Short mmCIF file of C-alpha atoms and ligand atoms in Angstrom, two decimals:
data_model
loop_
_atom_site.label_atom_id
_atom_site.label_comp_id
_atom_site.label_asym_id
_atom_site.label_seq_id
_atom_site.Cartn_x
_atom_site.Cartn_y
_atom_site.Cartn_z
CA UNK A 1 -23.79 -1.49 -1.51
CA UNK A 2 -21.39 1.23 -0.52
CA UNK A 3 -20.81 3.73 -3.34
CA UNK A 4 -17.11 4.53 -3.63
CA UNK A 5 -15.59 7.17 -5.90
CA UNK A 6 -11.91 7.49 -6.84
CA UNK A 7 -10.43 10.91 -7.56
CA UNK A 8 -7.08 10.71 -9.39
CA UNK A 9 -6.69 7.75 -11.69
CA UNK A 10 -2.95 7.10 -11.85
CA UNK A 11 -0.65 4.47 -10.34
CA UNK A 12 -2.54 4.07 -7.07
CA UNK A 13 -6.01 5.16 -8.24
CA UNK A 14 -6.33 2.62 -11.03
CA UNK A 15 -5.31 -0.21 -8.71
CA UNK A 16 -7.71 0.92 -5.98
CA UNK A 17 -10.54 1.17 -8.54
CA UNK A 18 -9.82 -2.37 -9.78
CA UNK A 19 -9.85 -3.60 -6.18
CA UNK A 20 -13.14 -1.84 -5.37
CA UNK A 21 -15.01 -3.57 -8.21
CA UNK A 22 -14.08 -6.98 -6.80
CA UNK A 23 -15.47 -6.22 -3.31
CA UNK A 24 -18.83 -7.81 -2.52
CA UNK A 25 -19.94 -4.84 -0.42
CA UNK A 26 -18.83 -1.94 -2.64
CA UNK A 27 -19.67 -0.39 -5.97
CA UNK A 28 -17.37 1.91 -7.93
CA UNK A 29 -19.33 5.13 -8.51
CA UNK A 30 -16.70 6.26 -10.95
CA UNK A 31 -13.20 7.62 -11.37
CA UNK A 32 -12.11 11.22 -11.95
CA UNK A 33 -9.26 12.01 -14.32
CA UNK A 34 -7.59 15.19 -15.46
CA UNK A 35 -6.92 14.22 -19.07
CA UNK A 36 -7.85 11.56 -21.62
CA UNK A 37 -4.66 9.48 -21.67
CA UNK A 38 -4.11 5.71 -21.98
CA UNK A 39 -5.36 5.17 -18.43
CA UNK A 40 -8.63 6.95 -19.28
CA UNK A 41 -8.94 4.65 -22.29
CA UNK A 42 -8.64 1.58 -20.04
CA UNK A 43 -11.19 3.02 -17.58
CA UNK A 44 -13.64 3.29 -20.46
CA UNK A 45 -12.88 -0.25 -21.59
CA UNK A 46 -13.55 -1.46 -18.04
CA UNK A 47 -16.87 0.42 -17.99
CA UNK A 48 -15.79 2.65 -15.13
CA UNK A 49 -17.84 5.86 -15.25
CA UNK A 50 -15.28 8.56 -16.01
CA UNK A 51 -15.56 12.07 -14.58
CA UNK A 52 -13.58 15.17 -15.49
CA UNK A 53 -11.42 16.10 -12.49
CA UNK A 54 -10.87 19.60 -13.85
CA UNK A 55 -14.11 20.94 -15.42
CA UNK A 56 -12.21 23.37 -17.70
CA UNK A 57 -10.45 20.41 -19.30
CA UNK A 58 -13.69 18.56 -20.04
CA UNK A 59 -13.53 19.32 -23.76
CA UNK A 60 -10.25 17.38 -24.09
CA UNK A 61 -12.14 14.15 -23.41
CA UNK A 62 -14.71 14.94 -26.12
CA UNK A 63 -11.90 15.81 -28.53
CA UNK A 64 -10.31 12.41 -27.88
CA UNK A 65 -13.67 10.70 -28.43
CA UNK A 66 -13.93 9.63 -24.79
CA UNK A 67 -17.35 9.97 -23.25
CA UNK A 68 -17.50 11.25 -19.69
CA UNK A 69 -20.23 10.82 -17.11
CA UNK A 70 -19.87 14.31 -15.64
CA UNK A 71 -17.66 16.48 -13.47
CA UNK A 72 -15.86 15.44 -10.29
CA UNK A 73 -18.37 17.30 -8.09
CA UNK A 74 -21.15 15.00 -9.35
CA UNK A 75 -18.97 12.00 -8.54
CA UNK A 76 -18.52 13.27 -4.98
CA UNK A 77 -22.27 13.88 -4.66
CA UNK A 78 -23.08 10.31 -5.67
CA UNK A 79 -20.44 8.65 -3.51
CA UNK A 80 -20.69 7.53 0.12
CA UNK A 81 -16.92 7.89 0.40
CA UNK A 82 -14.15 9.24 -1.85
CA UNK A 83 -10.67 7.77 -2.21
CA UNK A 84 -8.37 10.62 -3.19
CA UNK A 85 -5.40 9.28 -5.13
CA UNK A 86 -4.23 12.52 -6.68
CA UNK A 87 -0.55 13.59 -6.58
CA UNK A 88 0.96 14.80 -3.30
CA UNK A 89 -0.57 18.04 -2.11
CA UNK A 90 -3.61 17.94 -4.41
CA UNK A 91 -5.53 15.78 -1.93
CA UNK A 92 -5.31 18.56 0.65
CA UNK A 93 -6.74 20.99 -1.92
CA UNK A 94 -9.59 18.58 -2.69
CA UNK A 95 -10.57 18.22 0.96
CA UNK A 96 -12.82 21.28 0.76
CA UNK A 97 -14.82 19.65 -2.03
CA UNK A 98 -15.40 16.49 0.02
CA UNK A 99 -16.32 18.50 3.10
CA UNK A 100 -18.74 20.64 1.11
CA UNK A 101 -20.67 17.47 0.27
CA UNK A 102 -20.24 15.95 3.70
CA UNK A 103 -18.52 12.99 2.04
CA UNK A 104 -15.88 11.13 4.04
CA UNK A 105 -12.55 10.77 2.25
CA UNK A 106 -9.33 8.80 2.26
CA UNK A 107 -6.05 10.49 1.34
CA UNK A 108 -2.69 8.96 0.42
CA UNK A 109 0.76 9.01 1.95
CA UNK A 110 2.01 11.90 -0.19
CA UNK A 111 -0.22 14.24 1.83
CA UNK A 112 0.94 15.74 5.12
CA UNK A 113 -0.42 13.83 8.10
CA UNK A 114 -2.54 16.77 9.18
CA UNK A 115 -4.71 16.53 6.06
CA UNK A 116 -6.66 13.89 7.97
CA UNK A 117 -7.86 13.21 11.49
CA UNK A 118 -5.75 10.08 11.62
CA UNK A 119 -3.35 7.87 9.65
CA UNK A 120 -4.13 4.23 8.85
CA UNK A 121 -2.49 0.83 8.49
CA UNK A 122 -5.01 -2.02 8.89
CA UNK A 123 -2.74 -4.35 10.90
CA UNK A 124 -1.87 -1.58 13.32
CA UNK A 125 -4.94 0.55 13.99
CA UNK A 126 -8.06 -0.56 12.07
CA UNK A 127 -10.32 -0.80 15.13
CA UNK A 128 -8.97 2.40 16.63
CA UNK A 129 -9.73 4.33 13.45
CA UNK A 130 -13.17 2.71 13.14
CA UNK A 131 -14.05 3.57 16.74
CA UNK A 132 -12.77 7.14 16.44
CA UNK A 133 -15.47 8.00 13.90
CA UNK A 134 -12.85 9.78 11.78
CA UNK A 135 -14.19 10.78 8.38
CA UNK A 136 -10.93 12.00 6.84
CA UNK A 137 -8.25 9.35 7.03
CA UNK A 138 -4.80 9.11 5.47
CA UNK A 139 -3.53 5.75 4.24
CA UNK A 140 0.20 6.12 4.87
CA UNK A 141 2.87 5.77 2.17
CA UNK A 142 4.15 2.51 0.73
CA UNK A 143 7.29 2.58 2.88
CA UNK A 144 5.45 3.51 6.07
CA UNK A 145 2.88 0.78 5.38
CA UNK A 146 5.69 -1.75 4.91
CA UNK A 147 7.49 -0.70 8.09
CA UNK A 148 4.28 -0.65 10.16
CA UNK A 149 3.11 -4.08 9.02
CA UNK A 150 6.46 -5.54 10.02
CA UNK A 151 6.62 -3.67 13.31
CA UNK A 152 3.14 -4.65 14.54
CA UNK A 153 3.61 -8.39 15.17
CA UNK A 154 7.20 -8.03 16.42
CA UNK A 155 6.20 -5.34 18.86
CA UNK A 156 3.35 -7.47 20.17
CA UNK A 157 5.48 -10.59 20.56
CA UNK A 158 8.84 -9.27 21.75
CA UNK A 159 8.53 -5.53 22.38
CA UNK A 160 10.81 -3.15 20.46
CA UNK A 161 13.45 -0.97 22.06
CA UNK A 162 14.56 0.67 18.80
CA UNK A 163 14.10 0.34 15.04
CA UNK A 164 16.85 1.38 12.60
CA UNK A 165 15.86 1.14 8.96
CA UNK A 166 17.72 2.07 5.78
CA UNK A 167 15.35 2.49 2.88
CA UNK A 168 16.89 1.96 -0.55
CA UNK A 169 14.19 3.58 -2.62
CA UNK A 170 13.42 3.20 -6.29
CA UNK A 171 14.09 6.38 -8.23
CA UNK A 172 10.62 6.40 -9.78
CA UNK A 173 7.75 4.12 -10.79
CA UNK A 174 8.14 2.34 -14.17
CA UNK A 175 5.89 4.91 -15.85
CA UNK A 176 7.71 7.90 -14.38
CA UNK A 177 10.17 8.32 -17.24
CA UNK A 178 11.32 11.72 -16.04
CA UNK A 179 12.50 10.59 -12.61
CA UNK A 180 16.00 9.61 -11.54
CA UNK A 181 18.78 9.12 -10.69
CA UNK A 182 19.84 7.25 -13.82
CA UNK A 183 23.43 6.63 -12.78
CA UNK A 184 23.93 7.39 -9.12
CA UNK A 185 23.21 6.38 -5.55
CA UNK A 186 21.88 9.34 -3.63
CA UNK A 187 21.40 9.80 0.10
CA UNK A 188 17.82 11.15 -0.01
CA UNK A 189 17.34 13.02 2.16
CA UNK A 190 20.95 13.46 3.18
CA UNK A 191 19.76 14.56 6.62
CA UNK A 192 18.83 11.96 9.19
CA UNK A 193 16.24 10.80 10.00
CA UNK A 194 14.31 10.68 6.74
CA UNK A 195 10.60 11.55 7.00
CA UNK A 196 9.67 7.87 7.12
CA UNK A 197 10.45 7.37 10.82
CA UNK A 198 8.25 10.27 11.96
CA UNK A 199 5.59 8.97 9.55
CA UNK A 200 5.65 5.54 11.23
CA UNK A 201 5.12 7.48 14.48
CA UNK A 202 1.73 8.62 13.14
CA UNK A 203 0.82 4.92 13.44
CA UNK A 204 2.91 3.95 16.50
CA UNK A 205 3.45 7.23 18.38
CA UNK A 206 5.71 5.75 21.06
CA UNK A 207 7.96 3.67 18.75
CA UNK A 208 11.64 4.63 18.81
CA UNK A 209 12.56 4.54 15.11
CA UNK A 210 15.28 6.11 12.98
CA UNK A 211 15.16 5.84 9.21
CA UNK A 212 17.75 6.68 6.55
CA UNK A 213 16.71 7.13 2.92
CA UNK A 214 18.56 6.55 -0.33
CA UNK A 215 17.49 6.70 -3.97
CA UNK A 216 18.86 4.38 -6.64
CA UNK A 217 18.39 3.91 -10.40
CA UNK A 218 15.63 1.28 -10.13
CA UNK A 219 11.90 1.34 -10.75
CA UNK A 220 10.56 -1.99 -9.55
CA UNK A 221 10.50 -1.93 -5.74
CA UNK A 222 12.01 -0.40 -2.62
CA UNK A 223 14.37 -2.49 -0.46
CA UNK A 224 14.57 -2.04 3.30
CA UNK A 225 17.52 -3.06 5.45
CA UNK A 226 16.08 -3.46 8.95
CA UNK A 227 17.58 -3.70 12.40
CA UNK A 228 15.28 -3.88 15.42
CA UNK A 229 16.59 -4.08 18.96
CA UNK A 230 13.99 -6.14 20.78
CA UNK A 231 12.98 -5.86 24.42
CA UNK A 232 13.20 -9.60 24.95
CA UNK A 233 15.27 -12.49 23.62
CA UNK A 234 14.18 -13.98 20.30
CA UNK A 235 15.01 -16.91 18.11
CA UNK A 236 15.35 -16.40 14.34
CA UNK A 237 13.20 -19.41 13.43
CA UNK A 238 10.44 -18.29 15.80
CA UNK A 239 10.55 -14.79 14.33
CA UNK A 240 10.28 -16.31 10.88
CA UNK A 241 7.22 -18.34 11.88
CA UNK A 242 5.65 -15.29 13.48
CA UNK A 243 6.10 -13.31 10.25
CA UNK A 244 4.87 -16.21 8.10
CA UNK A 245 1.60 -16.19 10.01
CA UNK A 246 0.90 -12.61 8.92
CA UNK A 247 -1.23 -12.50 5.79
CA UNK A 248 0.39 -9.35 4.41
CA UNK A 249 3.96 -10.42 5.05
CA UNK A 250 5.31 -12.78 2.44
CA UNK A 251 8.38 -14.67 3.66
CA UNK A 252 10.46 -15.81 0.71
CA UNK A 253 11.82 -19.31 0.99
CA UNK A 254 15.41 -19.91 0.00
CA UNK A 255 14.69 -22.44 -2.72
CA UNK A 256 12.61 -19.95 -4.71
CA UNK A 257 15.96 -18.38 -5.65
CA UNK A 258 14.62 -14.86 -5.64
CA UNK A 259 17.60 -12.53 -5.44
CA UNK A 260 15.91 -9.19 -5.98
CA UNK A 261 12.97 -7.17 -7.21
CA UNK A 262 13.36 -8.34 -10.81
CA UNK A 263 12.64 -11.97 -9.95
CA UNK A 264 9.99 -10.94 -7.45
CA UNK A 265 8.09 -9.11 -10.15
CA UNK A 266 8.60 -12.02 -12.53
CA UNK A 267 7.23 -14.40 -9.88
CA UNK A 268 4.13 -12.24 -9.37
CA UNK A 269 3.53 -12.05 -13.12
CA UNK A 270 4.03 -15.80 -13.54
CA UNK A 271 1.48 -16.29 -10.76
CA UNK A 272 -1.01 -14.25 -12.77
CA UNK A 273 -1.10 -11.29 -10.42
CA UNK A 274 -2.47 -8.11 -12.04
CA UNK A 275 0.37 -5.81 -13.15
CA UNK A 276 2.79 -8.11 -11.27
CA UNK A 277 1.62 -6.52 -8.03
CA UNK A 278 2.94 -7.44 -4.60
CA UNK A 279 0.37 -6.35 -2.04
CA UNK A 280 2.43 -7.95 0.73
CA UNK A 281 5.86 -7.01 2.13
CA UNK A 282 8.36 -9.48 0.65
CA UNK A 283 10.81 -10.59 3.35
CA UNK A 284 13.86 -12.70 2.54
CA UNK A 285 13.52 -15.66 4.90
CA UNK A 286 17.24 -16.35 5.04
CA UNK A 287 17.95 -12.75 5.99
CA UNK A 288 16.02 -13.09 9.27
CA UNK A 289 18.86 -13.12 11.79
CA UNK A 290 18.96 -12.58 15.53
CA UNK A 291 22.15 -11.57 17.35
CA UNK A 292 21.40 -11.18 21.05
CA UNK A 293 18.34 -8.91 21.10
CA UNK A 294 19.09 -7.50 17.62
CA UNK A 295 16.89 -8.66 14.77
CA UNK A 296 18.03 -8.07 11.18
CA UNK A 297 16.27 -8.65 7.87
CA UNK A 298 15.78 -7.40 4.32
CA UNK A 299 12.36 -6.73 2.82
CA UNK A 300 11.18 -5.48 -0.56
CA UNK A 301 8.15 -3.23 -0.86
CA UNK A 302 6.17 -2.85 -4.06
CA UNK A 303 5.49 0.85 -3.94
CA UNK A 304 2.72 0.74 -6.53
CA UNK A 305 0.50 -1.76 -4.77
CA UNK A 306 1.11 -2.43 -1.06
CA UNK A 307 -1.28 0.40 -0.08
CA UNK A 308 -4.12 -1.00 -2.20
CA UNK A 309 -5.48 -3.51 0.35
CA UNK A 310 -5.01 -0.83 3.01
CA UNK A 311 -7.24 1.57 1.09
CA UNK A 312 -9.95 -1.09 0.80
CA UNK A 313 -9.80 -1.80 4.53
CA UNK A 314 -9.77 1.91 5.34
CA UNK A 315 -13.00 2.33 3.36
CA UNK A 316 -14.65 -0.25 5.64
CA UNK A 317 -13.11 1.16 8.82
CA UNK A 318 -14.38 4.67 8.06
CA UNK A 319 -17.86 3.64 6.96
CA UNK A 320 -18.37 0.92 9.57
CA UNK A 321 -18.98 -1.74 6.89
CA UNK A 322 -17.08 -4.47 8.73
CA UNK A 323 -14.79 -5.15 11.66
CA UNK A 324 -11.05 -5.70 11.27
CA UNK A 325 -11.07 -9.48 10.87
CA UNK A 326 -13.92 -9.49 8.37
CA UNK A 327 -12.54 -6.64 6.32
CA UNK A 328 -9.04 -8.06 6.02
CA UNK A 329 -10.39 -11.52 5.20
CA UNK A 330 -12.62 -10.11 2.46
CA UNK A 331 -9.92 -7.86 1.02
CA UNK A 332 -7.36 -10.66 1.03
CA UNK A 333 -9.74 -13.14 -0.57
CA UNK A 334 -10.89 -10.81 -3.33
CA UNK A 335 -7.39 -9.64 -4.23
CA UNK A 336 -5.83 -13.09 -3.97
CA UNK A 337 -3.69 -12.55 -0.87
CA UNK A 338 -4.25 -16.07 0.36
CA UNK A 339 -0.85 -17.02 1.73
CA UNK A 340 -0.53 -19.86 -0.76
CA UNK A 341 2.17 -18.27 -2.88
CA UNK A 342 4.27 -17.74 0.19
CA UNK A 343 3.73 -20.93 2.05
CA UNK A 344 3.52 -23.76 -0.47
CA UNK A 345 7.25 -24.17 -0.35
CA UNK A 346 7.63 -24.97 3.35
CA UNK A 347 8.71 -28.61 3.51
CA UNK A 348 6.20 -29.37 6.26
CA UNK A 349 3.21 -28.12 4.24
CA UNK A 350 1.23 -29.69 1.44
CA UNK A 351 1.93 -28.19 -1.99
CA UNK A 352 -1.03 -26.45 -3.56
CA UNK A 353 -1.63 -25.02 -7.00
CA UNK A 354 -0.79 -21.37 -7.48
CA UNK A 355 -3.97 -19.29 -7.68
CA UNK A 356 -4.77 -17.27 -10.78
P1 NAD B 401 0.15 9.41 -10.19
O1 NAD B 401 0.75 10.65 -10.69
O2 NAD B 401 0.52 8.11 -10.80
O3 NAD B 401 -1.44 9.52 -10.26
C1 NAD B 401 -2.15 10.64 -9.86
C2 NAD B 401 -3.24 10.91 -10.86
O4 NAD B 401 -4.01 12.02 -10.43
C3 NAD B 401 -2.72 11.23 -12.25
O5 NAD B 401 -3.47 10.50 -13.20
C4 NAD B 401 -2.96 12.73 -12.39
O6 NAD B 401 -3.21 13.11 -13.73
C5 NAD B 401 -4.19 12.89 -11.55
N1 NAD B 401 -4.44 14.26 -11.08
C6 NAD B 401 -3.60 15.31 -11.04
N2 NAD B 401 -4.23 16.39 -10.55
C7 NAD B 401 -5.48 16.01 -10.27
C8 NAD B 401 -6.62 16.67 -9.76
N3 NAD B 401 -6.59 17.97 -9.43
N4 NAD B 401 -7.76 15.98 -9.61
C9 NAD B 401 -7.82 14.67 -9.95
N5 NAD B 401 -6.78 13.99 -10.46
C10 NAD B 401 -5.63 14.65 -10.60
O7 NAD B 401 0.41 9.39 -8.61
P2 NAD B 401 0.40 8.14 -7.67
O8 NAD B 401 1.75 7.52 -7.71
O9 NAD B 401 -0.79 7.30 -7.92
O10 NAD B 401 0.30 8.86 -6.27
C11 NAD B 401 -0.93 9.28 -5.72
C12 NAD B 401 -0.79 9.43 -4.22
O11 NAD B 401 -0.44 8.15 -3.69
C13 NAD B 401 0.31 10.40 -3.76
O12 NAD B 401 -0.09 10.95 -2.53
C14 NAD B 401 1.49 9.48 -3.54
O13 NAD B 401 2.42 10.00 -2.65
C15 NAD B 401 0.79 8.27 -2.96
N6 NAD B 401 1.53 7.03 -3.11
C16 NAD B 401 2.23 6.74 -4.26
C17 NAD B 401 2.96 5.59 -4.34
C18 NAD B 401 3.78 5.27 -5.54
O14 NAD B 401 4.86 4.74 -5.39
N7 NAD B 401 3.34 5.52 -6.74
C19 NAD B 401 2.96 4.68 -3.27
C20 NAD B 401 2.18 4.95 -2.15
C21 NAD B 401 1.48 6.16 -2.06
#
């Protein structure tokens, strides 16, 4: 069993930890936290060994009556690989600690690309990363993951001349009470392109992509407005079928009557998904339109969870635990990404019960 440690137990870290414990080939060595808040309490209730991320703050856990297993350095020592899910910029500072123990590490999209030897999206470059022998790998951001997953099959099937994407981004996660805007629509950044396009180029270096970013008073999900000029002619229905065949793209059927992120989250919660998570891109089926060689669509990206399956696959790619097909199949099965939610509603397919 591969021993996996998680450093930084917040929005992404707690989800990655929960995903690790469901993997048949991994064991959660423990999670490191800075302070004994409600998330630390849940970690204890889930029997996750809890380590103090900042040794000087160790006493705070004792004062709150929360028992810890040790300090983060011990967690690194005991782990075959670390998943760093600390806030942007802290991962780069932690790299020294992982290197000192010769422990491979994954970093998140808030870090600069050069924190790692390579960036990762399973659908795009799993085998390449595995073969490279890279030990420090960055799982790209939620938006870059969403754009790359969509780009991969379309590029393979039709070729892409140019991608233009406008990202309408949530102001903050639901727990980020201090973020905004609360009553505005902000070009963010106002300069073009936003950093997302160049970030997608860390996955597809030769892709011509321009991205524009905005921030709005919403917390649930990001929404992308996509235009891709293809290299060859396409048909909207064929594009739709191509996307439906991708396990991490969820094409929303019209009759579901999902008009936005609110209903999407409600749907995920009704389906019994933990925290109402959407690990897949959610693409509005009726938005898939082709005019000449121009493809248009809208997709919603759940910023808090789409990178979770990618982290699990990246663990296997870096440690050589499995090949691409096996890893994705295992990750999808354990998390519950089985295509059934997305595909039961096609008239030509047999209805099946929603999984819980
Ligand atoms: P978060 O603030 O929710 O969680 C980070 C956790 O790390 C917090 O619990 C914080 O207390 C803890 N922490 C702070 N300093 C630490 C240290 N020195 N050592 C250990 N832990 C420390 O942040 P998040 O949203 O989970 O983001 C983590 C990373 O994932 C960032 O790089 C971010 O850009 C990236 N990411 C975030 C999202 C998102 O929308 N939330 C999506 C994709 C990627």
